[in-house]
mmCIF file of C-alpha atoms in Angstrom:
data_model
loop_
_atom_site.group_PDB
_atom_site.id
_atom_site.type_symbol
_atom_site.label_atom_id
_atom_site.label_comp_id
_atom_site.label_asym_id
_atom_site.label_seq_id
_atom_site.Cartn_x
_atom_site.Cartn_y
_atom_site.Cartn_z
ATOM 1 C CA MET A 1 82.249 136.568 86.558
ATOM 2 C CA ALA A 2 78.468 137.924 88.124
ATOM 3 C CA ALA A 3 77.373 134.726 89.494
ATOM 4 C CA LEU A 4 80.570 134.605 90.963
ATOM 5 C CA THR A 5 80.501 138.347 91.950
ATOM 6 C CA ILE A 6 77.216 137.835 93.104
ATOM 7 C CA ALA A 7 77.901 134.499 95.060
ATOM 8 C CA THR A 8 80.829 136.372 96.541
ATOM 9 C CA GLY A 9 78.742 139.433 97.699
ATOM 10 C CA THR A 10 76.575 136.544 99.903
ATOM 11 C CA GLY A 11 79.259 134.901 101.118
ATOM 12 C CA ASN A 12 78.663 131.518 98.351
ATOM 13 C CA TRP A 13 81.910 132.118 96.909
ATOM 14 C CA PHE A 14 82.502 128.557 96.407
ATOM 15 C CA SER A 15 79.466 126.996 95.017
ATOM 16 C CA ALA A 16 79.881 129.098 92.357
ATOM 17 C CA LEU A 17 82.939 128.395 92.305
ATOM 18 C CA ALA A 18 81.855 124.813 92.056
ATOM 19 C CA LEU A 19 78.659 124.978 89.937
ATOM 20 C CA GLY A 20 81.077 126.538 86.887
ATOM 21 C CA VAL A 21 83.836 124.083 86.721
ATOM 22 C CA THR A 22 79.836 121.411 86.445
ATOM 23 C CA LEU A 23 78.872 123.624 83.686
ATOM 24 C CA LEU A 24 82.022 123.607 81.859
ATOM 25 C CA LYS A 25 82.625 119.496 82.756
ATOM 26 C CA CYS A 26 78.900 119.407 80.662
ATOM 27 C CA LEU A 27 80.774 121.677 77.369
ATOM 28 C CA LEU A 28 83.401 119.023 77.421
ATOM 29 C CA ILE A 29 80.411 116.375 76.969
ATOM 30 C CA PRO A 30 80.870 116.116 73.295
ATOM 31 C CA THR A 31 84.620 116.510 73.210
ATOM 32 C CA TYR A 32 87.484 114.112 71.587
ATOM 33 C CA HIS A 33 87.909 111.082 73.874
ATOM 34 C CA SER A 34 91.250 108.716 74.443
ATOM 35 C CA THR A 35 91.277 104.707 74.419
ATOM 36 C CA ASP A 36 90.443 105.060 77.953
ATOM 37 C CA PHE A 37 86.343 105.378 77.176
ATOM 38 C CA GLU A 38 86.751 102.443 75.594
ATOM 39 C CA VAL A 39 88.460 100.520 78.789
ATOM 40 C CA HIS A 40 86.021 101.670 80.883
ATOM 41 C CA ARG A 41 82.786 100.867 78.873
ATOM 42 C CA ASN A 42 84.351 97.256 78.694
ATOM 43 C CA TRP A 43 84.661 96.904 82.705
ATOM 44 C CA LEU A 44 81.161 98.136 82.761
ATOM 45 C CA ALA A 45 80.598 95.296 80.133
ATOM 46 C CA ILE A 46 83.044 92.350 82.477
ATOM 47 C CA THR A 47 81.367 93.176 85.836
ATOM 48 C CA HIS A 48 77.627 93.140 83.967
ATOM 49 C CA SER A 49 78.030 90.658 81.886
ATOM 50 C CA LEU A 50 79.761 87.999 83.987
ATOM 51 C CA PRO A 51 80.076 86.315 86.841
ATOM 52 C CA ILE A 52 83.029 87.413 90.616
ATOM 53 C CA SER A 53 84.894 84.436 89.468
ATOM 54 C CA GLN A 54 85.607 85.435 85.780
ATOM 55 C CA TRP A 55 85.875 89.330 86.223
ATOM 56 C CA TYR A 56 89.492 89.027 86.379
ATOM 57 C CA TYR A 57 89.940 86.298 83.611
ATOM 58 C CA GLU A 58 87.981 87.635 80.721
ATOM 59 C CA ALA A 59 90.251 88.922 78.047
ATOM 60 C CA THR A 60 88.108 89.289 74.946
ATOM 61 C CA SER A 61 89.138 92.808 74.721
ATOM 62 C CA GLU A 62 92.938 93.753 74.923
ATOM 63 C CA TRP A 63 91.160 96.149 77.537
ATOM 64 C CA THR A 64 91.293 93.896 80.709
ATOM 65 C CA LEU A 65 90.222 94.634 83.759
ATOM 66 C CA ASP A 66 93.651 95.670 85.677
ATOM 67 C CA TYR A 67 92.648 98.311 88.558
ATOM 68 C CA PRO A 68 91.790 96.620 92.481
ATOM 69 C CA PRO A 69 88.184 94.914 93.188
ATOM 70 C CA PHE A 70 87.381 98.474 94.748
ATOM 71 C CA PHE A 71 86.745 99.680 91.047
ATOM 72 C CA ALA A 72 85.556 96.447 89.917
ATOM 73 C CA TRP A 73 82.652 96.906 92.407
ATOM 74 C CA PHE A 74 82.237 100.389 91.318
ATOM 75 C CA GLU A 75 82.033 99.653 87.727
ATOM 76 C CA TYR A 76 79.453 97.081 88.081
ATOM 77 C CA ILE A 77 77.884 99.514 90.372
ATOM 78 C CA LEU A 78 77.702 101.815 87.485
ATOM 79 C CA SER A 79 76.927 99.391 85.166
ATOM 80 C CA HIS A 80 73.010 98.626 86.380
ATOM 81 C CA VAL A 81 72.595 102.510 85.641
ATOM 82 C CA ALA A 82 73.924 102.420 82.304
ATOM 83 C CA LYS A 83 71.592 99.250 81.494
ATOM 84 C CA TYR A 84 68.354 102.278 81.388
ATOM 85 C CA PHE A 85 70.837 104.083 78.537
ATOM 86 C CA ASP A 86 72.024 101.909 76.462
ATOM 87 C CA GLN A 87 71.638 97.914 76.902
ATOM 88 C CA GLU A 88 74.305 96.751 74.221
ATOM 89 C CA MET A 89 77.293 98.519 75.791
ATOM 90 C CA LEU A 90 77.152 95.972 78.441
ATOM 91 C CA ASN A 91 77.827 93.330 75.689
ATOM 92 C CA VAL A 92 81.101 91.538 76.180
ATOM 93 C CA HIS A 93 81.494 90.783 72.412
ATOM 94 C CA ASN A 94 80.558 94.718 71.040
ATOM 95 C CA LEU A 95 84.265 95.868 71.172
ATOM 96 C CA ASN A 96 85.015 99.520 70.704
ATOM 97 C CA TYR A 97 80.837 100.091 70.894
ATOM 98 C CA SER A 98 79.953 103.532 70.958
ATOM 99 C CA SER A 99 76.529 105.664 71.076
ATOM 100 C CA SER A 100 75.090 109.088 72.183
ATOM 101 C CA ARG A 101 73.297 107.466 75.293
ATOM 102 C CA THR A 102 77.158 105.920 75.924
ATOM 103 C CA LEU A 103 78.449 108.722 75.578
ATOM 104 C CA LEU A 104 76.476 110.971 77.856
ATOM 105 C CA PHE A 105 75.823 108.315 80.622
ATOM 106 C CA GLN A 106 80.089 107.841 80.452
ATOM 107 C CA ARG A 107 80.123 111.553 80.730
ATOM 108 C CA PHE A 108 77.886 112.275 83.667
ATOM 109 C CA SER A 109 79.343 109.775 85.595
ATOM 110 C CA VAL A 110 82.386 110.945 86.014
ATOM 111 C CA ILE A 111 80.603 114.772 86.213
ATOM 112 C CA PHE A 112 78.180 112.943 88.743
ATOM 113 C CA MET A 113 81.228 110.829 90.877
ATOM 114 C CA ASP A 114 83.577 114.463 91.487
ATOM 115 C CA VAL A 115 81.001 115.035 93.992
ATOM 116 C CA LEU A 116 82.576 113.681 95.553
ATOM 117 C CA PHE A 117 86.030 115.786 94.958
ATOM 118 C CA VAL A 118 83.858 119.183 95.822
ATOM 119 C CA TYR A 119 83.302 117.871 99.188
ATOM 120 C CA ALA A 120 86.734 116.771 99.759
ATOM 121 C CA VAL A 121 87.969 120.225 98.346
ATOM 122 C CA ARG A 122 85.393 121.952 101.015
ATOM 123 C CA GLU A 123 86.597 119.812 103.876
ATOM 124 C CA CYS A 124 90.420 120.408 102.541
ATOM 125 C CA CYS A 125 89.513 124.152 102.962
ATOM 126 C CA LYS A 126 88.277 124.039 106.602
ATOM 127 C CA CYS A 127 91.521 123.380 107.925
ATOM 128 C CA ILE A 128 92.872 126.660 106.397
ATOM 129 C CA ASP A 129 93.594 128.830 109.046
ATOM 130 C CA GLY A 130 92.476 132.681 106.903
ATOM 131 C CA LYS A 131 91.783 135.000 109.833
ATOM 132 C CA LYS A 132 95.367 137.019 109.194
ATOM 133 C CA VAL A 133 95.205 138.184 104.993
ATOM 134 C CA GLY A 134 93.745 140.598 103.498
ATOM 135 C CA LYS A 135 89.890 141.136 103.140
ATOM 136 C CA GLU A 136 89.749 140.828 99.779
ATOM 137 C CA LEU A 137 88.999 137.599 98.243
ATOM 138 C CA THR A 138 91.363 136.521 95.555
ATOM 139 C CA GLU A 139 93.767 137.262 99.210
ATOM 140 C CA LYS A 140 91.822 134.510 100.642
ATOM 141 C CA PRO A 141 94.409 130.963 100.673
ATOM 142 C CA LYS A 142 91.040 128.910 101.596
ATOM 143 C CA PHE A 143 89.515 130.883 97.579
ATOM 144 C CA ILE A 144 92.559 129.959 95.875
ATOM 145 C CA LEU A 145 92.846 127.042 97.456
ATOM 146 C CA SER A 146 89.768 126.029 96.040
ATOM 147 C CA VAL A 147 90.272 127.480 92.435
ATOM 148 C CA LEU A 148 93.841 125.516 91.939
ATOM 149 C CA LEU A 149 91.741 122.262 92.928
ATOM 150 C CA LEU A 150 88.471 123.031 91.621
ATOM 151 C CA TRP A 151 89.160 124.702 88.308
ATOM 152 C CA ASN A 152 92.933 122.607 87.701
ATOM 153 C CA PHE A 153 93.249 121.839 84.374
ATOM 154 C CA GLY A 154 95.187 119.189 84.132
ATOM 155 C CA LEU A 155 92.260 117.025 86.079
ATOM 156 C CA LEU A 156 89.800 118.463 83.194
ATOM 157 C CA ILE A 157 91.708 117.750 80.261
ATOM 158 C CA VAL A 158 92.070 114.133 82.082
ATOM 159 C CA ASP A 159 89.228 113.101 83.507
ATOM 160 C CA HIS A 160 86.544 115.428 80.940
ATOM 161 C CA ILE A 161 88.405 115.202 77.737
ATOM 162 C CA HIS A 162 90.895 112.353 78.124
ATOM 163 C CA PHE A 163 88.835 110.655 80.344
ATOM 164 C CA GLN A 164 89.367 108.747 83.733
ATOM 165 C CA TYR A 165 87.721 109.200 86.787
ATOM 166 C CA ASN A 166 90.378 110.381 88.158
ATOM 167 C CA GLY A 167 88.431 113.436 90.417
ATOM 168 C CA PHE A 168 86.522 110.296 92.174
ATOM 169 C CA LEU A 169 89.634 109.084 92.716
ATOM 170 C CA PHE A 170 91.150 112.028 93.994
ATOM 171 C CA GLY A 171 88.363 113.388 96.843
ATOM 172 C CA LEU A 172 88.997 110.301 98.593
ATOM 173 C CA MET A 173 92.857 111.130 99.169
ATOM 174 C CA LEU A 174 91.275 115.166 99.598
ATOM 175 C CA LEU A 175 89.195 113.538 102.082
ATOM 176 C CA SER A 176 91.495 111.235 104.073
ATOM 177 C CA ILE A 177 94.435 114.176 103.953
ATOM 178 C CA ALA A 178 91.281 116.225 105.685
ATOM 179 C CA ARG A 179 90.558 114.203 108.165
ATOM 180 C CA LEU A 180 94.134 114.223 109.567
ATOM 181 C CA PHE A 181 94.181 117.133 109.543
ATOM 182 C CA GLN A 182 91.079 117.021 112.184
ATOM 183 C CA LYS A 183 93.023 114.961 114.041
ATOM 184 C CA ARG A 184 90.289 112.469 113.371
ATOM 185 C CA HIS A 185 93.395 110.041 112.108
ATOM 186 C CA MET A 186 91.593 106.607 111.915
ATOM 187 C CA GLU A 187 88.932 107.920 109.163
ATOM 188 C CA GLY A 188 91.805 109.234 106.936
ATOM 189 C CA ALA A 189 93.519 105.912 107.563
ATOM 190 C CA PHE A 190 90.206 104.156 106.219
ATOM 191 C CA LEU A 191 89.931 106.482 103.760
ATOM 192 C CA PHE A 192 93.301 105.922 102.581
ATOM 193 C CA ALA A 193 92.800 102.457 102.757
ATOM 194 C CA VAL A 194 89.944 101.969 100.938
ATOM 195 C CA LEU A 195 91.969 104.292 98.222
ATOM 196 C CA LEU A 196 94.656 101.942 97.118
ATOM 197 C CA HIS A 197 91.934 99.002 96.837
ATOM 198 C CA PHE A 198 90.275 101.933 94.177
ATOM 199 C CA LYS A 199 93.353 102.529 92.178
ATOM 200 C CA HIS A 200 96.260 100.439 93.351
ATOM 201 C CA ILE A 201 98.877 103.499 91.766
ATOM 202 C CA TYR A 202 98.747 105.412 94.743
ATOM 203 C CA LEU A 203 100.692 102.915 96.672
ATOM 204 C CA TYR A 204 103.672 105.630 96.483
ATOM 205 C CA VAL A 205 102.269 107.852 98.663
ATOM 206 C CA ALA A 206 101.616 104.431 100.913
ATOM 207 C CA PRO A 207 105.195 105.453 103.799
ATOM 208 C CA ALA A 208 103.845 109.278 103.890
ATOM 209 C CA TYR A 209 100.817 108.570 104.938
ATOM 210 C CA GLY A 210 102.592 105.151 107.808
ATOM 211 C CA VAL A 211 105.773 108.336 109.058
ATOM 212 C CA TYR A 212 102.712 110.738 109.018
ATOM 213 C CA LEU A 213 100.714 108.501 111.076
ATOM 214 C CA LEU A 214 103.453 106.811 113.528
ATOM 215 C CA ARG A 215 104.568 110.194 114.060
ATOM 216 C CA SER A 216 100.814 111.919 114.249
ATOM 217 C CA TYR A 217 98.641 108.965 116.104
ATOM 218 C CA CYS A 218 101.295 106.049 117.351
ATOM 219 C CA PHE A 219 103.100 107.956 120.008
ATOM 220 C CA THR A 220 100.900 110.173 122.002
ATOM 221 C CA ALA A 221 103.265 112.536 123.885
ATOM 222 C CA ASN A 222 106.278 114.901 122.599
ATOM 223 C CA LYS A 223 108.524 116.780 124.534
ATOM 224 C CA PRO A 224 108.030 121.281 125.511
ATOM 225 C CA ASP A 225 110.574 121.136 122.725
ATOM 226 C CA GLY A 226 108.406 119.863 120.403
ATOM 227 C CA SER A 227 110.215 116.129 119.834
ATOM 228 C CA ILE A 228 109.427 112.599 120.546
ATOM 229 C CA ARG A 229 108.276 111.377 123.809
ATOM 230 C CA TRP A 230 109.706 107.491 122.633
ATOM 231 C CA LYS A 231 107.866 106.475 126.054
ATOM 232 C CA SER A 232 104.536 107.812 124.728
ATOM 233 C CA PHE A 233 104.749 104.878 121.719
ATOM 234 C CA SER A 234 101.281 103.511 121.517
ATOM 235 C CA PHE A 235 100.994 99.904 120.504
ATOM 236 C CA VAL A 236 97.339 99.408 120.449
ATOM 237 C CA ARG A 237 97.297 102.288 118.565
ATOM 238 C CA VAL A 238 99.607 100.667 115.840
ATOM 239 C CA ILE A 239 97.200 97.748 115.909
ATOM 240 C CA SER A 240 94.305 99.711 115.625
ATOM 241 C CA LEU A 241 95.551 101.153 112.816
ATOM 242 C CA GLY A 242 97.081 97.689 110.929
ATOM 243 C CA LEU A 243 93.452 96.157 112.023
ATOM 244 C CA VAL A 244 91.983 99.471 109.380
ATOM 245 C CA VAL A 245 94.012 98.264 107.021
ATOM 246 C CA PHE A 246 93.904 94.128 107.019
ATOM 247 C CA LEU A 247 89.585 94.656 107.049
ATOM 248 C CA VAL A 248 90.074 97.369 104.475
ATOM 249 C CA SER A 249 92.010 94.846 102.790
ATOM 250 C CA ALA A 250 90.236 91.559 103.441
ATOM 251 C CA LEU A 251 86.938 92.719 102.285
ATOM 252 C CA SER A 252 88.036 93.956 99.166
ATOM 253 C CA LEU A 253 90.678 91.094 98.403
ATOM 254 C CA GLY A 254 88.214 88.392 100.412
ATOM 255 C CA PRO A 255 85.982 87.094 97.360
ATOM 256 C CA PHE A 256 89.288 86.252 95.506
ATOM 257 C CA LEU A 257 91.012 84.935 98.481
ATOM 258 C CA ALA A 258 87.599 82.379 98.658
ATOM 259 C CA LEU A 259 87.417 81.247 94.667
ATOM 260 C CA ASN A 260 91.285 80.908 94.790
ATOM 261 C CA GLN A 261 91.970 83.757 92.808
ATOM 262 C CA LEU A 262 94.518 86.387 94.241
ATOM 263 C CA PRO A 263 97.133 85.072 92.011
ATOM 264 C CA GLN A 264 95.224 86.026 89.377
ATOM 265 C CA VAL A 265 94.639 89.417 90.803
ATOM 266 C CA PHE A 266 98.029 90.101 91.537
ATOM 267 C CA SER A 267 98.265 89.212 87.812
ATOM 268 C CA ARG A 268 96.485 91.963 86.339
ATOM 269 C CA LEU A 269 97.219 94.837 88.189
ATOM 270 C CA PHE A 270 100.967 94.192 88.769
ATOM 271 C CA PRO A 271 101.305 92.594 84.918
ATOM 272 C CA PHE A 272 104.940 92.236 85.189
ATOM 273 C CA LYS A 273 104.988 89.743 82.937
ATOM 274 C CA ARG A 274 104.210 92.175 79.142
ATOM 275 C CA GLY A 275 106.928 93.536 80.825
ATOM 276 C CA LEU A 276 107.919 96.761 82.781
ATOM 277 C CA CYS A 277 107.538 99.761 81.058
ATOM 278 C CA HIS A 278 103.312 99.938 79.289
ATOM 279 C CA ALA A 279 103.036 100.721 75.740
ATOM 280 C CA TYR A 280 100.640 103.656 76.780
ATOM 281 C CA TRP A 281 101.537 104.439 79.753
ATOM 282 C CA ALA A 282 105.503 105.771 81.358
ATOM 283 C CA PRO A 283 104.820 106.872 85.190
ATOM 284 C CA ASN A 284 107.638 108.699 86.099
ATOM 285 C CA PHE A 285 109.584 105.950 88.117
ATOM 286 C CA TRP A 286 109.239 103.206 84.458
ATOM 287 C CA ALA A 287 110.244 106.536 82.376
ATOM 288 C CA LEU A 288 113.331 106.523 84.966
ATOM 289 C CA TYR A 289 113.307 102.961 83.893
ATOM 290 C CA ASN A 290 113.401 103.139 80.775
ATOM 291 C CA ALA A 291 116.164 105.707 80.441
ATOM 292 C CA LEU A 292 118.685 103.884 83.012
ATOM 293 C CA ASP A 293 118.626 100.722 81.146
ATOM 294 C CA LYS A 294 119.210 101.864 77.987
ATOM 295 C CA VAL A 295 121.655 104.176 78.901
ATOM 296 C CA LEU A 296 122.852 100.799 80.443
ATOM 297 C CA SER A 297 122.134 99.143 76.941
ATOM 298 C CA VAL A 298 124.875 101.490 75.431
ATOM 299 C CA ILE A 299 127.323 100.940 77.576
ATOM 300 C CA GLY A 300 126.959 97.074 77.261
ATOM 301 C CA MET A 301 127.454 97.772 73.828
ATOM 302 C CA VAL A 302 130.358 99.997 73.431
ATOM 303 C CA ALA A 303 132.228 97.950 76.838
ATOM 304 C CA SER A 304 131.538 95.001 74.372
ATOM 305 C CA ILE A 305 133.145 96.564 71.399
ATOM 306 C CA PHE A 306 136.032 98.003 73.011
ATOM 307 C CA TYR A 307 137.068 94.246 75.065
ATOM 308 C CA SER A 308 136.723 92.727 71.448
ATOM 309 C CA ASP A 309 139.097 95.408 70.102
ATOM 310 C CA SER A 310 141.626 94.926 73.024
ATOM 311 C CA GLU A 311 142.002 91.537 72.066
ATOM 312 C CA TYR A 312 143.379 91.932 69.059
#
């Protein structure tokens, strides 16, 4: 708190918040970690030890590579740093491998990549007009937003205890949103397209992006009452947005298209053959699907029993 007070006096409260949460993340290094720690260690080994043609086929471990290609390349880049910490962590056959140096590398890689998240939060804060608020720091919207994002307790648990890279990915999304607020629509669309090829679960946000870009970018003028001027629709802008998405997708999926491996890549990204409800997670849609499936199965059993009894 003393550091925060000093920083507040000099106008550097954001830096104090960022530094404080970074120090907290460092304290969490030796804490418990889940199976996702081994998942990402295995992905480091796959991308480092095998040619790209085998990335989405390798199945020595049950934790097969099932993220889009940009994330695979991200693991590949990290692996070339990881080899200076512990070469053994990059052996595909070293299942459930762990060492103190592996732990340090994995934890610090998440902390380091959160630099993007911090930058994105700062850019989002710039989009807030805080002129008409009180003079107290705790009343400033920028300060409140920074605390809520940088010190997000759920994100700290999932990334720095459980172990994942969600801060880095959220950073991409927040930076994309900031660019949309700054009327830099093409940059926002580009960043979101890149995000989709890092983690495809963000597809659920795509409809909102599509509607927003259609309204705010593809229509170039409004009527005096704020409604859409339909004649202002720009096909050039629609094509430019489509071109951005196409180029990002081509860069991501192109090598696997050349290798005739797109079906294999998509089977990993959307593993319907192993069931819609994964044994280890249940996102909202699949949880609702599972609940509905259970209800319908019970109704079906009751109906069949009632029908059988009515025959007698």
